[in-house]
Amino acid sequence: MDTNDYINYYTILGVSQYAKYREIKQAYRRLALKYHPDRNSSPFAEDVIKSINAAFEILSDRDKRRQYDKVAIFDNMARNKEKNQTHVDVRSQKTNTTTTNNTSHNSKGRFHIIVEPTLCMAFGSCEILAPNVFAVEKDKMINPKARVESETSDDFETIVAAAQTCPTKAIIIIDRNTGEQIYP
């Protein structure tokens, strides 16, 4: 799996990276009941259930999960390397002072925000309205996607407005407390 195509299966199921099998299974069943195309008439239910099934397939198998976690570690290292770029301070060129710029926000809020990669066409309207929440992979030449940078960096109304501008409805907002899908 290419690290640019990395999908966070833990986020899809809404479980911790340290979740036990029982928690993963419970989350899968809850989401499968909610998004199964026989029970959910949303035009995106089929795509969402495919993501849920893929996440469960990987996370429920000990060997596949171990391999997946290894890829996740390398993906996080690559993203951190991009975000922690070193800048030369022009005012103090004599001492070559460098600073690190880290804008990574990994906090989780009440609302779980998912960008469904099979639907995302990377139009960028979400990034324009909520640049602290969404980022489009501009460095990826083939099939770039938007991704969630932080679920708490903008107010809820701004995030919903950004989601509503997505023409393919690739942004899914779920209330973590109730499990209810807020958008679409």
PDB file of N, CA and C in Angstrom, residues 86-174:
ATOM      1  N   THR A  86      12.194  22.646   8.098  1.00  0.00           N
ATOM      2  CA  THR A  86      13.105  23.564   8.769  1.00  0.00           C
ATOM      3  C   THR A  86      13.240  24.837   7.947  1.00  0.00           C
ATOM      4  N   HIS A  87      13.123  25.976   8.633  1.00  0.00           N
ATOM      5  CA  HIS A  87      13.227  27.277   7.985  1.00  0.00           C
ATOM      6  C   HIS A  87      14.439  28.019   8.535  1.00  0.00           C
ATOM      7  N   VAL A  88      15.139  28.743   7.665  1.00  0.00           N
ATOM      8  CA  VAL A  88      16.264  29.569   8.107  1.00  0.00           C
ATOM      9  C   VAL A  88      15.710  30.930   8.502  1.00  0.00           C
ATOM     10  N   ASP A  89      16.053  31.394   9.675  1.00  0.00           N
ATOM     11  CA  ASP A  89      15.636  32.700  10.158  1.00  0.00           C
ATOM     12  C   ASP A  89      16.511  33.749   9.490  1.00  0.00           C
ATOM     13  N   VAL A  90      15.928  34.541   8.597  1.00  0.00           N
ATOM     14  CA  VAL A  90      16.674  35.506   7.799  1.00  0.00           C
ATOM     15  C   VAL A  90      17.328  36.570   8.673  1.00  0.00           C
ATOM     16  N   ARG A  91      16.668  36.980   9.758  1.00  0.00           N
ATOM     17  CA  ARG A  91      17.202  38.045  10.605  1.00  0.00           C
ATOM     18  C   ARG A  91      18.486  37.652  11.312  1.00  0.00           C
ATOM     19  N   SER A  92      18.724  36.382  11.498  1.00  0.00           N
ATOM     20  CA  SER A  92      19.942  35.974  12.208  1.00  0.00           C
ATOM     21  C   SER A  92      20.750  35.001  11.360  1.00  0.00           C
ATOM     22  N   GLN A  93      21.100  35.435  10.151  1.00  0.00           N
ATOM     23  CA  GLN A  93      21.854  34.577   9.246  1.00  0.00           C
ATOM     24  C   GLN A  93      23.239  34.254   9.786  1.00  0.00           C
ATOM     25  N   LYS A  94      23.782  35.129  10.610  1.00  0.00           N
ATOM     26  CA  LYS A  94      25.116  34.893  11.153  1.00  0.00           C
ATOM     27  C   LYS A  94      25.155  33.632  12.001  1.00  0.00           C
ATOM     28  N   THR A  95      24.061  33.376  12.738  1.00  0.00           N
ATOM     29  CA  THR A  95      24.045  32.210  13.623  1.00  0.00           C
ATOM     30  C   THR A  95      23.325  31.023  12.997  1.00  0.00           C
ATOM     31  N   ASN A  96      22.743  31.216  11.797  1.00  0.00           N
ATOM     32  CA  ASN A  96      21.998  30.150  11.119  1.00  0.00           C
ATOM     33  C   ASN A  96      20.970  29.498  12.041  1.00  0.00           C
ATOM     34  N   THR A  97      20.190  30.317  12.708  1.00  0.00           N
ATOM     35  CA  THR A  97      19.147  29.819  13.591  1.00  0.00           C
ATOM     36  C   THR A  97      18.060  29.164  12.753  1.00  0.00           C
ATOM     37  N   THR A  98      17.629  27.981  13.162  1.00  0.00           N
ATOM     38  CA  THR A  98      16.547  27.302  12.464  1.00  0.00           C
ATOM     39  C   THR A  98      15.382  27.118  13.408  1.00  0.00           C
ATOM     40  N   THR A  99      14.190  27.114  12.826  1.00  0.00           N
ATOM     41  CA  THR A  99      12.989  26.875  13.614  1.00  0.00           C
ATOM     42  C   THR A  99      12.200  25.775  12.954  1.00  0.00           C
ATOM     43  N   THR A 100      11.399  25.103  13.732  1.00  0.00           N
ATOM     44  CA  THR A 100      10.565  24.031  13.210  1.00  0.00           C
ATOM     45  C   THR A 100       9.126  24.497  13.194  1.00  0.00           C
ATOM     46  N   ASN A 101       8.456  24.242  12.090  1.00  0.00           N
ATOM     47  CA  ASN A 101       7.062  24.627  11.945  1.00  0.00           C
ATOM     48  C   ASN A 101       6.214  23.372  11.979  1.00  0.00           C
ATOM     49  N   ASN A 102       5.496  23.170  13.052  1.00  0.00           N
ATOM     50  CA  ASN A 102       4.633  22.002  13.182  1.00  0.00           C
ATOM     51  C   ASN A 102       3.206  22.469  13.374  1.00  0.00           C
ATOM     52  N   THR A 103       2.358  22.257  12.353  1.00  0.00           N
ATOM     53  CA  THR A 103       0.976  22.692  12.421  1.00  0.00           C
ATOM     54  C   THR A 103       0.027  21.516  12.555  1.00  0.00           C
ATOM     55  N   SER A 104       0.531  20.384  12.946  1.00  0.00           N
ATOM     56  CA  SER A 104      -0.302  19.191  13.045  1.00  0.00           C
ATOM     57  C   SER A 104      -1.235  19.272  14.246  1.00  0.00           C
ATOM     58  N   HIS A 105      -2.537  19.061  13.995  1.00  0.00           N
ATOM     59  CA  HIS A 105      -3.529  19.028  15.058  1.00  0.00           C
ATOM     60  C   HIS A 105      -4.229  17.682  14.966  1.00  0.00           C
ATOM     61  N   ASN A 106      -4.034  16.832  15.933  1.00  0.00           N
ATOM     62  CA  ASN A 106      -4.640  15.512  15.883  1.00  0.00           C
ATOM     63  C   ASN A 106      -5.746  15.351  16.912  1.00  0.00           C
ATOM     64  N   SER A 107      -6.294  16.472  17.413  1.00  0.00           N
ATOM     65  CA  SER A 107      -7.317  16.360  18.435  1.00  0.00           C
ATOM     66  C   SER A 107      -8.633  15.899  17.821  1.00  0.00           C
ATOM     67  N   LYS A 108      -9.382  15.173  18.623  1.00  0.00           N
ATOM     68  CA  LYS A 108     -10.674  14.668  18.182  1.00  0.00           C
ATOM     69  C   LYS A 108     -11.769  15.434  18.900  1.00  0.00           C
ATOM     70  N   GLY A 109     -12.764  15.843  18.154  1.00  0.00           N
ATOM     71  CA  GLY A 109     -13.885  16.563  18.721  1.00  0.00           C
ATOM     72  C   GLY A 109     -15.092  15.661  18.841  1.00  0.00           C
ATOM     73  N   ARG A 110     -16.223  16.283  19.081  1.00  0.00           N
ATOM     74  CA  ARG A 110     -17.463  15.527  19.218  1.00  0.00           C
ATOM     75  C   ARG A 110     -17.856  14.898  17.885  1.00  0.00           C
ATOM     76  N   PHE A 111     -17.505  15.557  16.801  1.00  0.00           N
ATOM     77  CA  PHE A 111     -17.932  15.096  15.489  1.00  0.00           C
ATOM     78  C   PHE A 111     -16.786  14.427  14.739  1.00  0.00           C
ATOM     79  N   HIS A 112     -17.062  13.239  14.263  1.00  0.00           N
ATOM     80  CA  HIS A 112     -16.103  12.451  13.494  1.00  0.00           C
ATOM     81  C   HIS A 112     -16.270  12.850  12.030  1.00  0.00           C
ATOM     82  N   ILE A 113     -15.210  13.337  11.418  1.00  0.00           N
ATOM     83  CA  ILE A 113     -15.261  13.816  10.039  1.00  0.00           C
ATOM     84  C   ILE A 113     -14.465  12.858   9.165  1.00  0.00           C
ATOM     85  N   ILE A 114     -15.114  12.351   8.130  1.00  0.00           N
ATOM     86  CA  ILE A 114     -14.494  11.388   7.223  1.00  0.00           C
ATOM     87  C   ILE A 114     -14.557  11.948   5.807  1.00  0.00           C
ATOM     88  N   VAL A 115     -13.449  11.869   5.092  1.00  0.00           N
ATOM     89  CA  VAL A 115     -13.460  12.149   3.658  1.00  0.00           C
ATOM     90  C   VAL A 115     -13.408  10.788   2.979  1.00  0.00           C
ATOM     91  N   GLU A 116     -14.501  10.420   2.336  1.00  0.00           N
ATOM     92  CA  GLU A 116     -14.594   9.124   1.665  1.00  0.00           C
ATOM     93  C   GLU A 116     -13.742   9.175   0.395  1.00  0.00           C
ATOM     94  N   PRO A 117     -12.612   8.445   0.370  1.00  0.00           N
ATOM     95  CA  PRO A 117     -11.680   8.555  -0.755  1.00  0.00           C
ATOM     96  C   PRO A 117     -12.253   8.100  -2.095  1.00  0.00           C
ATOM     97  N   THR A 118     -13.222   7.197  -2.073  1.00  0.00           N
ATOM     98  CA  THR A 118     -13.786   6.739  -3.344  1.00  0.00           C
ATOM     99  C   THR A 118     -14.686   7.794  -3.974  1.00  0.00           C
ATOM    100  N   LEU A 119     -15.152   8.756  -3.176  1.00  0.00           N
ATOM    101  CA  LEU A 119     -16.018   9.811  -3.696  1.00  0.00           C
ATOM    102  C   LEU A 119     -15.272  11.117  -3.943  1.00  0.00           C
ATOM    103  N   CYS A 120     -14.186  11.333  -3.232  1.00  0.00           N
ATOM    104  CA  CYS A 120     -13.472  12.613  -3.280  1.00  0.00           C
ATOM    105  C   CYS A 120     -12.812  12.823  -4.644  1.00  0.00           C
ATOM    106  N   MET A 121     -13.089  13.987  -5.217  1.00  0.00           N
ATOM    107  CA  MET A 121     -12.483  14.370  -6.492  1.00  0.00           C
ATOM    108  C   MET A 121     -11.489  15.516  -6.311  1.00  0.00           C
ATOM    109  N   ALA A 122     -11.236  15.918  -5.074  1.00  0.00           N
ATOM    110  CA  ALA A 122     -10.259  16.959  -4.719  1.00  0.00           C
ATOM    111  C   ALA A 122     -10.541  18.286  -5.410  1.00  0.00           C
ATOM    112  N   PHE A 123     -11.802  18.705  -5.414  1.00  0.00           N
ATOM    113  CA  PHE A 123     -12.143  20.010  -5.976  1.00  0.00           C
ATOM    114  C   PHE A 123     -11.567  21.136  -5.127  1.00  0.00           C
ATOM    115  N   GLY A 124     -11.465  20.925  -3.824  1.00  0.00           N
ATOM    116  CA  GLY A 124     -10.809  21.892  -2.951  1.00  0.00           C
ATOM    117  C   GLY A 124     -11.711  22.905  -2.288  1.00  0.00           C
ATOM    118  N   SER A 125     -13.009  22.843  -2.531  1.00  0.00           N
ATOM    119  CA  SER A 125     -13.901  23.816  -1.898  1.00  0.00           C
ATOM    120  C   SER A 125     -13.917  23.656  -0.380  1.00  0.00           C
ATOM    121  N   CYS A 126     -13.754  22.440   0.105  1.00  0.00           N
ATOM    122  CA  CYS A 126     -13.719  22.212   1.550  1.00  0.00           C
ATOM    123  C   CYS A 126     -12.497  22.882   2.164  1.00  0.00           C
ATOM    124  N   GLU A 127     -11.369  22.807   1.477  1.00  0.00           N
ATOM    125  CA  GLU A 127     -10.136  23.415   1.974  1.00  0.00           C
ATOM    126  C   GLU A 127     -10.226  24.939   1.966  1.00  0.00           C
ATOM    127  N   ILE A 128     -10.927  25.496   0.999  1.00  0.00           N
ATOM    128  CA  ILE A 128     -11.070  26.949   0.925  1.00  0.00           C
ATOM    129  C   ILE A 128     -11.909  27.465   2.093  1.00  0.00           C
ATOM    130  N   LEU A 129     -13.007  26.773   2.400  1.00  0.00           N
ATOM    131  CA  LEU A 129     -13.885  27.219   3.485  1.00  0.00           C
ATOM    132  C   LEU A 129     -13.355  26.885   4.871  1.00  0.00           C
ATOM    133  N   ALA A 130     -12.693  25.754   5.017  1.00  0.00           N
ATOM    134  CA  ALA A 130     -12.184  25.327   6.330  1.00  0.00           C
ATOM    135  C   ALA A 130     -10.739  24.843   6.182  1.00  0.00           C
ATOM    136  N   PRO A 131      -9.803  25.761   5.926  1.00  0.00           N
ATOM    137  CA  PRO A 131      -8.417  25.359   5.654  1.00  0.00           C
ATOM    138  C   PRO A 131      -7.702  24.718   6.839  1.00  0.00           C
ATOM    139  N   ASN A 132      -8.191  24.943   8.040  1.00  0.00           N
ATOM    140  CA  ASN A 132      -7.567  24.325   9.215  1.00  0.00           C
ATOM    141  C   ASN A 132      -8.064  22.905   9.449  1.00  0.00           C
ATOM    142  N   VAL A 133      -9.161  22.547   8.782  1.00  0.00           N
ATOM    143  CA  VAL A 133      -9.753  21.220   8.955  1.00  0.00           C
ATOM    144  C   VAL A 133      -9.392  20.305   7.790  1.00  0.00           C
ATOM    145  N   PHE A 134      -9.507  20.810   6.559  1.00  0.00           N
ATOM    146  CA  PHE A 134      -9.284  20.002   5.368  1.00  0.00           C
ATOM    147  C   PHE A 134      -8.038  20.457   4.617  1.00  0.00           C
ATOM    148  N   ALA A 135      -7.369  19.503   3.984  1.00  0.00           N
ATOM    149  CA  ALA A 135      -6.228  19.809   3.127  1.00  0.00           C
ATOM    150  C   ALA A 135      -6.286  18.900   1.909  1.00  0.00           C
ATOM    151  N   VAL A 136      -6.050  19.478   0.750  1.00  0.00           N
ATOM    152  CA  VAL A 136      -6.008  18.700  -0.486  1.00  0.00           C
ATOM    153  C   VAL A 136      -4.554  18.336  -0.753  1.00  0.00           C
ATOM    154  N   GLU A 137      -4.320  17.093  -1.140  1.00  0.00           N
ATOM    155  CA  GLU A 137      -2.967  16.598  -1.418  1.00  0.00           C
ATOM    156  C   GLU A 137      -2.464  17.213  -2.721  1.00  0.00           C
ATOM    157  N   LYS A 138      -1.922  18.418  -2.639  1.00  0.00           N
ATOM    158  CA  LYS A 138      -1.470  19.134  -3.832  1.00  0.00           C
ATOM    159  C   LYS A 138      -0.209  18.531  -4.441  1.00  0.00           C
ATOM    160  N   ASP A 139       0.570  17.824  -3.633  1.00  0.00           N
ATOM    161  CA  ASP A 139       1.806  17.228  -4.124  1.00  0.00           C
ATOM    162  C   ASP A 139       1.581  15.909  -4.854  1.00  0.00           C
ATOM    163  N   LYS A 140       0.398  15.379  -4.793  1.00  0.00           N
ATOM    164  CA  LYS A 140       0.079  14.110  -5.441  1.00  0.00           C
ATOM    165  C   LYS A 140      -0.482  14.400  -6.833  1.00  0.00           C
ATOM    166  N   MET A 141       0.219  13.976  -7.861  1.00  0.00           N
ATOM    167  CA  MET A 141      -0.152  14.305  -9.232  1.00  0.00           C
ATOM    168  C   MET A 141      -1.328  13.475  -9.746  1.00  0.00           C
ATOM    169  N   ILE A 142      -1.401  12.221  -9.348  1.00  0.00           N
ATOM    170  CA  ILE A 142      -2.452  11.340  -9.837  1.00  0.00           C
ATOM    171  C   ILE A 142      -3.438  11.064  -8.714  1.00  0.00           C
ATOM    172  N   ASN A 143      -4.701  11.365  -8.967  1.00  0.00           N
ATOM    173  CA  ASN A 143      -5.799  11.082  -8.055  1.00  0.00           C
ATOM    174  C   ASN A 143      -5.593  11.664  -6.651  1.00  0.00           C
ATOM    175  N   PRO A 144      -5.376  12.973  -6.537  1.00  0.00           N
ATOM    176  CA  PRO A 144      -5.238  13.564  -5.200  1.00  0.00           C
ATOM    177  C   PRO A 144      -6.569  13.513  -4.459  1.00  0.00           C
ATOM    178  N   LYS A 145      -6.511  13.582  -3.161  1.00  0.00           N
ATOM    179  CA  LYS A 145      -7.703  13.533  -2.312  1.00  0.00           C
ATOM    180  C   LYS A 145      -7.616  14.632  -1.269  1.00  0.00           C
ATOM    181  N   ALA A 146      -8.758  15.000  -0.730  1.00  0.00           N
ATOM    182  CA  ALA A 146      -8.781  15.870   0.444  1.00  0.00           C
ATOM    183  C   ALA A 146      -8.640  14.963   1.657  1.00  0.00           C
ATOM    184  N   ARG A 147      -8.089  15.506   2.739  1.00  0.00           N
ATOM    185  CA  ARG A 147      -7.973  14.730   3.966  1.00  0.00           C
ATOM    186  C   ARG A 147      -8.295  15.638   5.145  1.00  0.00           C
ATOM    187  N   VAL A 148      -8.654  15.029   6.249  1.00  0.00           N
ATOM    188  CA  VAL A 148      -8.967  15.771   7.462  1.00  0.00           C
ATOM    189  C   VAL A 148      -7.664  15.988   8.226  1.00  0.00           C
ATOM    190  N   GLU A 149      -7.334  17.244   8.470  1.00  0.00           N
ATOM    191  CA  GLU A 149      -6.136  17.588   9.229  1.00  0.00           C
ATOM    192  C   GLU A 149      -6.455  17.677  10.718  1.00  0.00           C
ATOM    193  N   SER A 150      -7.606  18.250  11.047  1.00  0.00           N
ATOM    194  CA  SER A 150      -8.012  18.415  12.437  1.00  0.00           C
ATOM    195  C   SER A 150      -9.527  18.537  12.480  1.00  0.00           C
ATOM    196  N   GLU A 151     -10.146  17.812  13.383  1.00  0.00           N
ATOM    197  CA  GLU A 151     -11.601  17.860  13.510  1.00  0.00           C
ATOM    198  C   GLU A 151     -12.065  19.028  14.374  1.00  0.00           C
ATOM    199  N   THR A 152     -11.143  19.716  15.030  1.00  0.00           N
ATOM    200  CA  THR A 152     -11.525  20.754  15.988  1.00  0.00           C
ATOM    201  C   THR A 152     -10.962  22.135  15.669  1.00  0.00           C
ATOM    202  N   SER A 153     -10.385  22.327  14.508  1.00  0.00           N
ATOM    203  CA  SER A 153      -9.727  23.603  14.205  1.00  0.00           C
ATOM    204  C   SER A 153     -10.663  24.683  13.684  1.00  0.00           C
ATOM    205  N   ASP A 154     -11.903  24.360  13.420  1.00  0.00           N
ATOM    206  CA  ASP A 154     -12.911  25.342  13.024  1.00  0.00           C
ATOM    207  C   ASP A 154     -14.207  25.008  13.732  1.00  0.00           C
ATOM    208  N   ASP A 155     -15.128  25.978  13.755  1.00  0.00           N
ATOM    209  CA  ASP A 155     -16.406  25.715  14.415  1.00  0.00           C
ATOM    210  C   ASP A 155     -17.255  24.778  13.553  1.00  0.00           C
ATOM    211  N   PHE A 156     -18.231  24.157  14.184  1.00  0.00           N
ATOM    212  CA  PHE A 156     -19.043  23.131  13.536  1.00  0.00           C
ATOM    213  C   PHE A 156     -19.759  23.670  12.297  1.00  0.00           C
ATOM    214  N   GLU A 157     -20.295  24.887  12.379  1.00  0.00           N
ATOM    215  CA  GLU A 157     -21.029  25.465  11.250  1.00  0.00           C
ATOM    216  C   GLU A 157     -20.125  25.623  10.022  1.00  0.00           C
ATOM    217  N   THR A 158     -18.888  26.017  10.245  1.00  0.00           N
ATOM    218  CA  THR A 158     -17.934  26.172   9.145  1.00  0.00           C
ATOM    219  C   THR A 158     -17.623  24.817   8.507  1.00  0.00           C
ATOM    220  N   ILE A 159     -17.475  23.796   9.343  1.00  0.00           N
ATOM    221  CA  ILE A 159     -17.178  22.454   8.838  1.00  0.00           C
ATOM    222  C   ILE A 159     -18.349  21.921   8.015  1.00  0.00           C
ATOM    223  N   VAL A 160     -19.575  22.113   8.511  1.00  0.00           N
ATOM    224  CA  VAL A 160     -20.761  21.663   7.769  1.00  0.00           C
ATOM    225  C   VAL A 160     -20.876  22.434   6.454  1.00  0.00           C
ATOM    226  N   ALA A 161     -20.630  23.739   6.488  1.00  0.00           N
ATOM    227  CA  ALA A 161     -20.683  24.540   5.259  1.00  0.00           C
ATOM    228  C   ALA A 161     -19.661  24.038   4.240  1.00  0.00           C
ATOM    229  N   ALA A 162     -18.471  23.689   4.712  1.00  0.00           N
ATOM    230  CA  ALA A 162     -17.441  23.149   3.819  1.00  0.00           C
ATOM    231  C   ALA A 162     -17.887  21.813   3.237  1.00  0.00           C
ATOM    232  N   ALA A 163     -18.482  20.973   4.069  1.00  0.00           N
ATOM    233  CA  ALA A 163     -18.968  19.668   3.603  1.00  0.00           C
ATOM    234  C   ALA A 163     -20.069  19.844   2.562  1.00  0.00           C
ATOM    235  N   GLN A 164     -20.922  20.828   2.759  1.00  0.00           N
ATOM    236  CA  GLN A 164     -22.032  21.058   1.836  1.00  0.00           C
ATOM    237  C   GLN A 164     -21.563  21.547   0.468  1.00  0.00           C
ATOM    238  N   THR A 165     -20.368  22.112   0.391  1.00  0.00           N
ATOM    239  CA  THR A 165     -19.864  22.576  -0.907  1.00  0.00           C
ATOM    240  C   THR A 165     -19.271  21.449  -1.742  1.00  0.00           C
ATOM    241  N   CYS A 166     -19.074  20.287  -1.142  1.00  0.00           N
ATOM    242  CA  CYS A 166     -18.499  19.160  -1.872  1.00  0.00           C
ATOM    243  C   CYS A 166     -19.534  18.616  -2.858  1.00  0.00           C
ATOM    244  N   PRO A 167     -19.265  18.691  -4.160  1.00  0.00           N
ATOM    245  CA  PRO A 167     -20.260  18.248  -5.141  1.00  0.00           C
ATOM    246  C   PRO A 167     -20.510  16.740  -5.135  1.00  0.00           C
ATOM    247  N   THR A 168     -19.567  15.957  -4.643  1.00  0.00           N
ATOM    248  CA  THR A 168     -19.744  14.500  -4.627  1.00  0.00           C
ATOM    249  C   THR A 168     -20.181  13.977  -3.264  1.00  0.00           C
ATOM    250  N   LYS A 169     -20.374  14.877  -2.305  1.00  0.00           N
ATOM    251  CA  LYS A 169     -20.786  14.504  -0.936  1.00  0.00           C
ATOM    252  C   LYS A 169     -19.810  13.504  -0.324  1.00  0.00           C
ATOM    253  N   ALA A 170     -18.519  13.758  -0.513  1.00  0.00           N
ATOM    254  CA  ALA A 170     -17.482  12.855  -0.005  1.00  0.00           C
ATOM    255  C   ALA A 170     -17.200  13.061   1.474  1.00  0.00           C
ATOM    256  N   ILE A 171     -17.670  14.168   2.038  1.00  0.00           N
ATOM    257  CA  ILE A 171     -17.410  14.458   3.447  1.00  0.00           C
ATOM    258  C   ILE A 171     -18.586  13.963   4.279  1.00  0.00           C
ATOM    259  N   ILE A 172     -18.258  13.099   5.229  1.00  0.00           N
ATOM    260  CA  ILE A 172     -19.267  12.509   6.109  1.00  0.00           C
ATOM    261  C   ILE A 172     -18.991  13.006   7.521  1.00  0.00           C
ATOM    262  N   ILE A 173     -20.032  13.489   8.187  1.00  0.00           N
ATOM    263  CA  ILE A 173     -19.898  13.973   9.562  1.00  0.00           C
ATOM    264  C   ILE A 173     -20.786  13.116  10.449  1.00  0.00           C
ATOM    265  N   ILE A 174     -20.168  12.506  11.467  1.00  0.00           N
ATOM    266  CA  ILE A 174     -20.879  11.609  12.378  1.00  0.00           C
ATOM    267  C   ILE A 174     -20.709  12.122  13.799  1.00  0.00           C
TER     268      ILE A 174
END
